[in-house]
CSV table of C-alpha atoms in Angstrom, one decimal:
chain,number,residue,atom,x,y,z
A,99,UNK,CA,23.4,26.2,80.7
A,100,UNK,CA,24.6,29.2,79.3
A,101,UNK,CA,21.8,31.9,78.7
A,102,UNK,CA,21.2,33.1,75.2
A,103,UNK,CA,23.0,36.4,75.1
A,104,UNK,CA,19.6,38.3,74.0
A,105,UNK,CA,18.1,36.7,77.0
A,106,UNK,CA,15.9,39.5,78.7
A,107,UNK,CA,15.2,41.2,75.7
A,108,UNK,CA,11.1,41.4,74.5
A,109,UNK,CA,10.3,41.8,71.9
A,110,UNK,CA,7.1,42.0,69.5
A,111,UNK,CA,6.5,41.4,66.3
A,112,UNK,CA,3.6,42.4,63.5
A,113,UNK,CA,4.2,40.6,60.6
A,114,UNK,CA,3.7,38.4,57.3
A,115,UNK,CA,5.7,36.1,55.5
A,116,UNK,CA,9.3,36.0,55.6
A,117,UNK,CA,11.3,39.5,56.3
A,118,UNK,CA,10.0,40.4,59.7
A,119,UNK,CA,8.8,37.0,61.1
A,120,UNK,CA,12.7,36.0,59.9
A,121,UNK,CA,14.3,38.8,61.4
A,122,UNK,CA,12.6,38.1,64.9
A,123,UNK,CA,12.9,34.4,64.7
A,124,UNK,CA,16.8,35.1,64.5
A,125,UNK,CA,16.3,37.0,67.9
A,126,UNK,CA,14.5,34.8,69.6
A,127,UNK,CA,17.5,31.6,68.9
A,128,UNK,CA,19.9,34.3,70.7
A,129,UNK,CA,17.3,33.9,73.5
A,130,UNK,CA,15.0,36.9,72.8
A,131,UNK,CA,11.6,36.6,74.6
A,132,UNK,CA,9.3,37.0,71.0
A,133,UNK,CA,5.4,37.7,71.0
A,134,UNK,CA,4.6,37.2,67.4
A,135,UNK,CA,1.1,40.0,67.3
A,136,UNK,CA,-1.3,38.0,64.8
A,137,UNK,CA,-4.4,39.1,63.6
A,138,UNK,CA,-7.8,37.0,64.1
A,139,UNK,CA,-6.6,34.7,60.3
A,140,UNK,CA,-3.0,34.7,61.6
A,141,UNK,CA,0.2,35.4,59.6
A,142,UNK,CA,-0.7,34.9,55.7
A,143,UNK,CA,2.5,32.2,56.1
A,144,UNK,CA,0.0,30.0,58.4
A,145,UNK,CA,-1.8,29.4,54.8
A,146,UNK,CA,1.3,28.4,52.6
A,147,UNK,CA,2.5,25.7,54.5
A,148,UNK,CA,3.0,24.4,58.0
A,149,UNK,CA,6.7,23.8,57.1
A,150,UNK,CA,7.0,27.0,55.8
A,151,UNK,CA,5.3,28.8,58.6
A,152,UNK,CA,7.6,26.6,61.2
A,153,UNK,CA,11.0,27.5,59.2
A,154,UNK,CA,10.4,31.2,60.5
A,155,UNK,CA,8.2,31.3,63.6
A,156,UNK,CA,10.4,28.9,65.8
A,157,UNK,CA,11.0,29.8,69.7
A,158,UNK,CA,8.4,32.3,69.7
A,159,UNK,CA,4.7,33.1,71.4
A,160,UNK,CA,1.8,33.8,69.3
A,161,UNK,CA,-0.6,36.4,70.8
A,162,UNK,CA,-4.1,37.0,68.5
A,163,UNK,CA,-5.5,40.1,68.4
A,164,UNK,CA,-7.7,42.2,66.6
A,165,UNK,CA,-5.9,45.2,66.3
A,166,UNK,CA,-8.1,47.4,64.7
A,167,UNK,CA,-11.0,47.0,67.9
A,168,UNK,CA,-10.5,49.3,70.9
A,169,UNK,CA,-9.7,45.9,73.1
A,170,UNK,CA,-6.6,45.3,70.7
A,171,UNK,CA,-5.6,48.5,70.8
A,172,UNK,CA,-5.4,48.0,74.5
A,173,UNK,CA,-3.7,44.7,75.0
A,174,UNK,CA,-1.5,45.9,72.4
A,175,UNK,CA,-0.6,48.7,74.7
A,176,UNK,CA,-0.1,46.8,77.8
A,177,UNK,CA,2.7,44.3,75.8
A,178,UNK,CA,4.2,47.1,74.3
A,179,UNK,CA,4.5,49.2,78.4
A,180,UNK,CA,6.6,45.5,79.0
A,181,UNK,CA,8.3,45.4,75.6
A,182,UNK,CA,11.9,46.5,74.4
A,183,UNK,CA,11.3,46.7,70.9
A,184,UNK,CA,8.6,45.8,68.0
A,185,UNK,CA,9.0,45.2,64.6
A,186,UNK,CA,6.6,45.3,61.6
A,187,UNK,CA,6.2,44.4,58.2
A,188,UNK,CA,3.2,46.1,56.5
A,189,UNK,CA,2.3,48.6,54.2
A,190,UNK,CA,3.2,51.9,55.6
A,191,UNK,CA,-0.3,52.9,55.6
A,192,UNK,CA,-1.8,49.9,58.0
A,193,UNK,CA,1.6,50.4,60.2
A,194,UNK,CA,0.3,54.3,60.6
A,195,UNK,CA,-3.2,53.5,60.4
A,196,UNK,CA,-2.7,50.4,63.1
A,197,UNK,CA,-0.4,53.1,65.4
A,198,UNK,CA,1.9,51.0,65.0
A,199,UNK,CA,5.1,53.3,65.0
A,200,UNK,CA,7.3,55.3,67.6
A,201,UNK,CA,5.2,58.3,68.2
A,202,UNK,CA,1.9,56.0,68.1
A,203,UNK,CA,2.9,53.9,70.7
A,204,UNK,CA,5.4,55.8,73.1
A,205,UNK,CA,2.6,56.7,75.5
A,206,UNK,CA,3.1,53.3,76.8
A,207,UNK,CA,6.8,53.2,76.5
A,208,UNK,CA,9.1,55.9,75.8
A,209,UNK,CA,12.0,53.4,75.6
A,210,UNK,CA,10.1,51.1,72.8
A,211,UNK,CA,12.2,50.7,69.6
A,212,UNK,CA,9.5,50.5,66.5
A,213,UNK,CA,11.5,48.8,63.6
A,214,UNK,CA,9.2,49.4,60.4
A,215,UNK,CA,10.0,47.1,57.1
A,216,UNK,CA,8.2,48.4,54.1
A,217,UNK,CA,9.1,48.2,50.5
A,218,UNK,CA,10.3,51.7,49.8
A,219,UNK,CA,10.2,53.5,53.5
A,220,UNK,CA,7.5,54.4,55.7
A,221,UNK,CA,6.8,58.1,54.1
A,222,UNK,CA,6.9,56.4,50.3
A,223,UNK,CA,3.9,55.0,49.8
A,224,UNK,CA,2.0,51.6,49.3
A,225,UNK,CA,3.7,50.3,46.3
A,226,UNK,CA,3.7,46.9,46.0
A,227,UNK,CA,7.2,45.7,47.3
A,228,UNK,CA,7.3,41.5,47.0
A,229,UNK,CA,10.8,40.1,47.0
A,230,UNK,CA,10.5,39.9,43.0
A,231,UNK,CA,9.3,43.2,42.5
A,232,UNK,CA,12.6,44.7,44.6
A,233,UNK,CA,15.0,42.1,42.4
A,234,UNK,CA,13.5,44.0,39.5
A,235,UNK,CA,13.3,47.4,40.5
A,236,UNK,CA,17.1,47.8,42.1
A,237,UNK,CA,19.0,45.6,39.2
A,238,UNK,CA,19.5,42.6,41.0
A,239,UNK,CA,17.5,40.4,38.3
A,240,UNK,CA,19.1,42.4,35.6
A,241,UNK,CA,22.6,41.5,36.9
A,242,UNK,CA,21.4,37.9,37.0
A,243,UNK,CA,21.4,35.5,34.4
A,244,UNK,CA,23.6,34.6,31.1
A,245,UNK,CA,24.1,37.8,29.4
A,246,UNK,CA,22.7,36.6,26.3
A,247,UNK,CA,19.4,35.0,27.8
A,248,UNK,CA,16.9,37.1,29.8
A,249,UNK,CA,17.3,38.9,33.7
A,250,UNK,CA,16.9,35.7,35.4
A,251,UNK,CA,15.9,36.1,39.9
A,252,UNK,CA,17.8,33.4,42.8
A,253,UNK,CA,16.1,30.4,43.7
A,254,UNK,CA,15.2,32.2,47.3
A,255,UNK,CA,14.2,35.0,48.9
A,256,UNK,CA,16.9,37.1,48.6
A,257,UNK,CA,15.4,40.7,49.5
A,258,UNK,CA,13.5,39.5,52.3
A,259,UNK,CA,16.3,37.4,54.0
A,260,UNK,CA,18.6,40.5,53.1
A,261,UNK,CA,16.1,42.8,54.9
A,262,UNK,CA,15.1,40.6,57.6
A,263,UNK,CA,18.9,40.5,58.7
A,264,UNK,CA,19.4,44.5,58.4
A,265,UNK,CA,16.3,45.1,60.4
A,266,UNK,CA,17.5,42.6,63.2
A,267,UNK,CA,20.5,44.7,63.3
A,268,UNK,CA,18.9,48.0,63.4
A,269,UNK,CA,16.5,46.8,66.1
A,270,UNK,CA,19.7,46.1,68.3
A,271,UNK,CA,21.7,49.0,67.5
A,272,UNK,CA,18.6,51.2,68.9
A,273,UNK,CA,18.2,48.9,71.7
A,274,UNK,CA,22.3,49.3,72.3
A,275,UNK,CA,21.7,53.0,71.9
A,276,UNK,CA,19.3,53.2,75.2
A,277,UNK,CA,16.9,55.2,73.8
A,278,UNK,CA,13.7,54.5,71.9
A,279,UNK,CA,12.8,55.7,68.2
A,280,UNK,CA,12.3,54.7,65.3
A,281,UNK,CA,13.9,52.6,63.0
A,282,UNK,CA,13.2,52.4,59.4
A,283,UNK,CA,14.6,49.5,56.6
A,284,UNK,CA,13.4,50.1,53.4
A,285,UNK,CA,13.5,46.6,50.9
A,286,UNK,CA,14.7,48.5,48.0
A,287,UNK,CA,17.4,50.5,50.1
A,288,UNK,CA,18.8,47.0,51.4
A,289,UNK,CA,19.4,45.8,47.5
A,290,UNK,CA,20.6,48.8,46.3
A,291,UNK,CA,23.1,49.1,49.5
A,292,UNK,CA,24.4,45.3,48.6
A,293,UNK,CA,24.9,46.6,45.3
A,294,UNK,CA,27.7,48.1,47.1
A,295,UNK,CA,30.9,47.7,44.6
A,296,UNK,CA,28.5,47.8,41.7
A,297,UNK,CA,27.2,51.0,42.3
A,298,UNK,CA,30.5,52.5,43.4
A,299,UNK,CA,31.9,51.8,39.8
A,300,UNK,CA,29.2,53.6,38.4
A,301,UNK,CA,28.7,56.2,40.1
A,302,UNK,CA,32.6,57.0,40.6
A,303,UNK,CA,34.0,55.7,37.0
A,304,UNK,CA,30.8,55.4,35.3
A,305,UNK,CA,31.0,51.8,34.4
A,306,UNK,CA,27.6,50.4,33.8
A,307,UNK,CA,27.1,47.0,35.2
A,308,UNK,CA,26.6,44.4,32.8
A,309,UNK,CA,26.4,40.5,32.8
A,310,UNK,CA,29.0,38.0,32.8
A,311,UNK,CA,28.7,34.2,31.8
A,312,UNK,CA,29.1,31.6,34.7
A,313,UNK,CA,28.1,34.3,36.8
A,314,UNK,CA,31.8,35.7,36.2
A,315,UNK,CA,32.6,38.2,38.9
A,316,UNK,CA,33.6,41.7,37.0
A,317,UNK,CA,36.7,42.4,39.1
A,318,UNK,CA,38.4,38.9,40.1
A,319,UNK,CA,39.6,36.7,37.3
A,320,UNK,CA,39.3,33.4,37.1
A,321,UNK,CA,36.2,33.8,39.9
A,322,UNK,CA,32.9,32.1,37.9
A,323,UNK,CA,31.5,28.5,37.7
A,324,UNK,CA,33.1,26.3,35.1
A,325,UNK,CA,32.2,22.7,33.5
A,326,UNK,CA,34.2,20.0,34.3
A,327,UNK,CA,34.7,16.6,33.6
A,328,UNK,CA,30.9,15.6,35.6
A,329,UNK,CA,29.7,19.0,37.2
A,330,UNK,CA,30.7,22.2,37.4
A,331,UNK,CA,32.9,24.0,39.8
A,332,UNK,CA,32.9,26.9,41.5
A,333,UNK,CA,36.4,28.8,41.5
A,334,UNK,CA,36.6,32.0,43.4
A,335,UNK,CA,40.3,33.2,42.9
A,336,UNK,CA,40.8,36.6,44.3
A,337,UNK,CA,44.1,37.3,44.8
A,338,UNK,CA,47.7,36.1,43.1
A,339,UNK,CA,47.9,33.5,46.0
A,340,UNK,CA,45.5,32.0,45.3
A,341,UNK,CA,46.1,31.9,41.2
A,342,UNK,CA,49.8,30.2,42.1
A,343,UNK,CA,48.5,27.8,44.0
A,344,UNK,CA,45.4,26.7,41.7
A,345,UNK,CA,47.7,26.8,38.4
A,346,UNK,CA,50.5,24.9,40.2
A,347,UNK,CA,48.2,22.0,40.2
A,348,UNK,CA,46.1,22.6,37.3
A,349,UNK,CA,49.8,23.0,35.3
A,350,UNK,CA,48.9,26.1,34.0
A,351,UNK,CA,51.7,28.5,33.4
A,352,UNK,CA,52.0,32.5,32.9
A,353,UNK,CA,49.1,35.0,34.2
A,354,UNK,CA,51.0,35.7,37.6
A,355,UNK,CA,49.2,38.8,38.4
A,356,UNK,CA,45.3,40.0,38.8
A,357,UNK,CA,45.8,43.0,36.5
A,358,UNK,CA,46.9,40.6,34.0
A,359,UNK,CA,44.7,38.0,34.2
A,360,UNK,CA,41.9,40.9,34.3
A,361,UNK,CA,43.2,42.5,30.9
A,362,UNK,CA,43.2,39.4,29.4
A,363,UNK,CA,40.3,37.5,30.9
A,364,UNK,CA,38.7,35.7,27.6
A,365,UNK,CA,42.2,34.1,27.0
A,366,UNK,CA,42.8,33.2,31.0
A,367,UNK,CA,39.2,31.9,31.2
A,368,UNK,CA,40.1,29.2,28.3
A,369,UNK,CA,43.1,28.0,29.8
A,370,UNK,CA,41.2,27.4,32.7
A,371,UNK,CA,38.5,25.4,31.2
A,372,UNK,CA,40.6,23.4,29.8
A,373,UNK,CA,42.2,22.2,32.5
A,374,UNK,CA,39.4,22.0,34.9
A,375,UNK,CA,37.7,19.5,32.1
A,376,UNK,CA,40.4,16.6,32.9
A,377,UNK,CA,38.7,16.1,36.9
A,378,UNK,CA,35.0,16.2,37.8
A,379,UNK,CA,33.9,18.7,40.2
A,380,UNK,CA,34.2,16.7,43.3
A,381,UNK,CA,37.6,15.9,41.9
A,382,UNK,CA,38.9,19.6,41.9
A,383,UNK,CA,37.2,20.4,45.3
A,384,UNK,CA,39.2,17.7,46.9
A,385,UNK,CA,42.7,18.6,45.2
A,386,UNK,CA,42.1,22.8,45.6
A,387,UNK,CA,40.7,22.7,49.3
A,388,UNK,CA,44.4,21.4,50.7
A,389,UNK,CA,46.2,24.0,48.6
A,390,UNK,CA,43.5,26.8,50.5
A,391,UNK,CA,41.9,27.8,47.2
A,392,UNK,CA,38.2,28.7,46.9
A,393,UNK,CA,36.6,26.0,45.3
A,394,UNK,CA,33.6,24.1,45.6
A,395,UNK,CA,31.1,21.4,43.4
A,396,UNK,CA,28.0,23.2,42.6
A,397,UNK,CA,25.5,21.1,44.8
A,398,UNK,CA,21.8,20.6,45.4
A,399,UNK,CA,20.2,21.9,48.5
A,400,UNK,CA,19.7,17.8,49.5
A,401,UNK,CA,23.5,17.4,49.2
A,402,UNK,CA,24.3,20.5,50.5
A,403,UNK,CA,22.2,19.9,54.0
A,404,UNK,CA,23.2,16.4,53.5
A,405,UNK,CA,27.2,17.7,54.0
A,406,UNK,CA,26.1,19.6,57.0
A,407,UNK,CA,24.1,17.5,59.0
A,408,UNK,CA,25.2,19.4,62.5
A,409,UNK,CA,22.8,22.3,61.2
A,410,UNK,CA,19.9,20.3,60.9
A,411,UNK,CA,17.8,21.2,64.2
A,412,UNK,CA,14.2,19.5,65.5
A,413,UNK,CA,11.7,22.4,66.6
A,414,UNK,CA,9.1,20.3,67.7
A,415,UNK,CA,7.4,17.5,64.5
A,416,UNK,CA,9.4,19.5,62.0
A,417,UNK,CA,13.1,19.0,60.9
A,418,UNK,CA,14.4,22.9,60.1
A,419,UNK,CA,18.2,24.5,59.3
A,420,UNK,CA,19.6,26.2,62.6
A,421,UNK,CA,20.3,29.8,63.4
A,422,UNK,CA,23.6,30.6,62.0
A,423,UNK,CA,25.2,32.4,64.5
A,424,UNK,CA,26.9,30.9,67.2
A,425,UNK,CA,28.1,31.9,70.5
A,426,UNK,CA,30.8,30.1,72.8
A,427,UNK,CA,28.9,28.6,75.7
A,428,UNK,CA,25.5,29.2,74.5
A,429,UNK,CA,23.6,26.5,73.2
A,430,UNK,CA,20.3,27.4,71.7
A,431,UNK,CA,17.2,25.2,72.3
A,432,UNK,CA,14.3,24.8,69.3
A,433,UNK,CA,10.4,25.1,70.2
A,434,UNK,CA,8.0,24.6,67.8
A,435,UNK,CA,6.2,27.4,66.1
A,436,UNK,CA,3.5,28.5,68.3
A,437,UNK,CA,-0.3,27.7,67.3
A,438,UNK,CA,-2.4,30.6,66.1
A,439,UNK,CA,-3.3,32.5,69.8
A,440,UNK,CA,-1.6,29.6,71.8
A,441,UNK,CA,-0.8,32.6,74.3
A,442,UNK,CA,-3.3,34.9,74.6
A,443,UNK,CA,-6.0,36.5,72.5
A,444,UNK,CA,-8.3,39.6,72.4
């Protein structure tokens, strides 16, 4: 079989929760070699859940130590002198106070890559930085939400999946690079970087971001959910293509161009709610797809993993979604989340 194409790459991870034990377990399907470093009461994750705790510490090694004892100290040394890279997820002042950065631990490797992800970056303080907190602080919760009801938050994790990605791809770019260092990702400065077209408008044309109903996109038009006959419908139509295509079948006349439809958005969306109510969701979805347009029912996570059974994986007793990236020739394998210290301890 095909190696992984991270295969050969160590790497070790200090973490909690979701964004760095994520980020690593991400590595480690692309056949990274991953220690996950764990503290004598193990990642707080263990405590939540042992589904939880298996849906991000997959294909990896657990390794207990007590890193604040001279012994840990030194068997953290010895893994780091055989180690490409090591991430962390901890308040900046138990990542310094651990050693747990570049300068701390290139005496045993000058070529270690020390990827730090903190709330607000590794010089800013302990402020507390939960997923939540970030949605609030960087206006993601106050983009969210009908825009005559309250800031409203996702139904997941967004900040620390949107982290855990960005630091897997800074930890690679430094490994790419050849040289050690290290790499910061802040929580807040991932957020505020998605924020991307958002923030442009503002801070180029000083338009202030405001809510939309349906979750309305503030460029595209018609690009929001609508209600149908039985569900509603996502319809994502972002370019005049698309628009003659969807009102050919929905027998919708006029609008042809996005500057139009964008100038006169209130009267566009009507038309399109009215036509969408004659079908149900399901009924739309299977009409638009052919024709190439973006559309799609609004589904449950059941039905949603139910349509995509082929990234349903078994990692040992416990049924998890796969690793989303996949490379020709490569198929990844799925062990269980390691037991607390199953490979070593100090």
């Amino acid at each position: 079989m095909t190696p992984g194409p991270l295969t050969g790459i160590r790497i070790l991870e200090v973490g909690h929760i979701l964004a760095g034990p994520f980020a690593t377990m991400l590595l480690a399907d692309l056949g990274a070699d991953v220690t996950k470093v764990e503290p004598p009461g193990g990642d707080l994750s263990r405590q939540v859940s042992d589904a939880y705790f298996a849906s991000l510490n997959r294909n990896k090694r657990s390794v207990r130590l007590d890193l604040t004892t001279e012994a840990g100290q030194v068997r953290l040394g010895e893994l780091v002198a055989g180690a490409d890279a090591l991430l962390v997820n901890l308040k900046p002042s138990v990542i310094r106070r651990l050693g747990l950065t570049y300068d701390g631990l290139r005496r045993w490797n000058e070529r270690i890559v020390c990827v730090a992800v903190t709330g607000y970056g590794l010089d800013a303080g302990d402020d507390p930085a939960f997923d939540y907190v970030i949605q609030a602080a960087t206006g993601v919760a106050a983009l969210t939400g009908d825009p005559d009801g309250p800031p409203m938050l996702p139904g997941y994790s967004s900040v620390d999946n949107s982290a855990a990605l960005t630091a897997a791809l800074g930890l690679l770019a430094q490994i790419v690079s050849g040289r050690g260092g290290q790499v910061e990702v802040a929580l807040r400065d991932v957020m505020l970087a998605q924020l991307n077209y958002r923030a442009s408008a503002y801070l180029n044309e000083g338009t202030e971001p405001r809510r939309l109903p349906n979750g309305a996109h503030s460029y595209y038009v018609p690009a929001q959910l609508f209600p149908t006959a039985e569900g509603h419908l996502a319809l994502f139509v972002t370019h005049d293509g698309f628009w003659k295509a969807f009102a050919g079948e929905a027998g919708i006349d006029g609008f042809p161009t996005m500057a139009e439809r964008a100038a006169r958005r209130e009267e566009v969306l009507a038309v399109v709610t009215r036509a969408l109510a004659v079908d149900t969701a399901r009924g739309w979805e299977a009409r638009l797809r052919p024709l190439g347009v973006p559309a799609a029912a609004v589904r449950t996570l059941p039905e949603a993993l139910e349509a995509a059974p082929e990234m349903i994986v078994r990692a040992g007793e416990h049924r998890l979604v796969g690793g989303p990236i996949r490379v020709a020739g490569y198929e990844p394998s799925y062990r269980p989340a390691p037991r607390l210290g199953e490979h070593g301890h100090s």
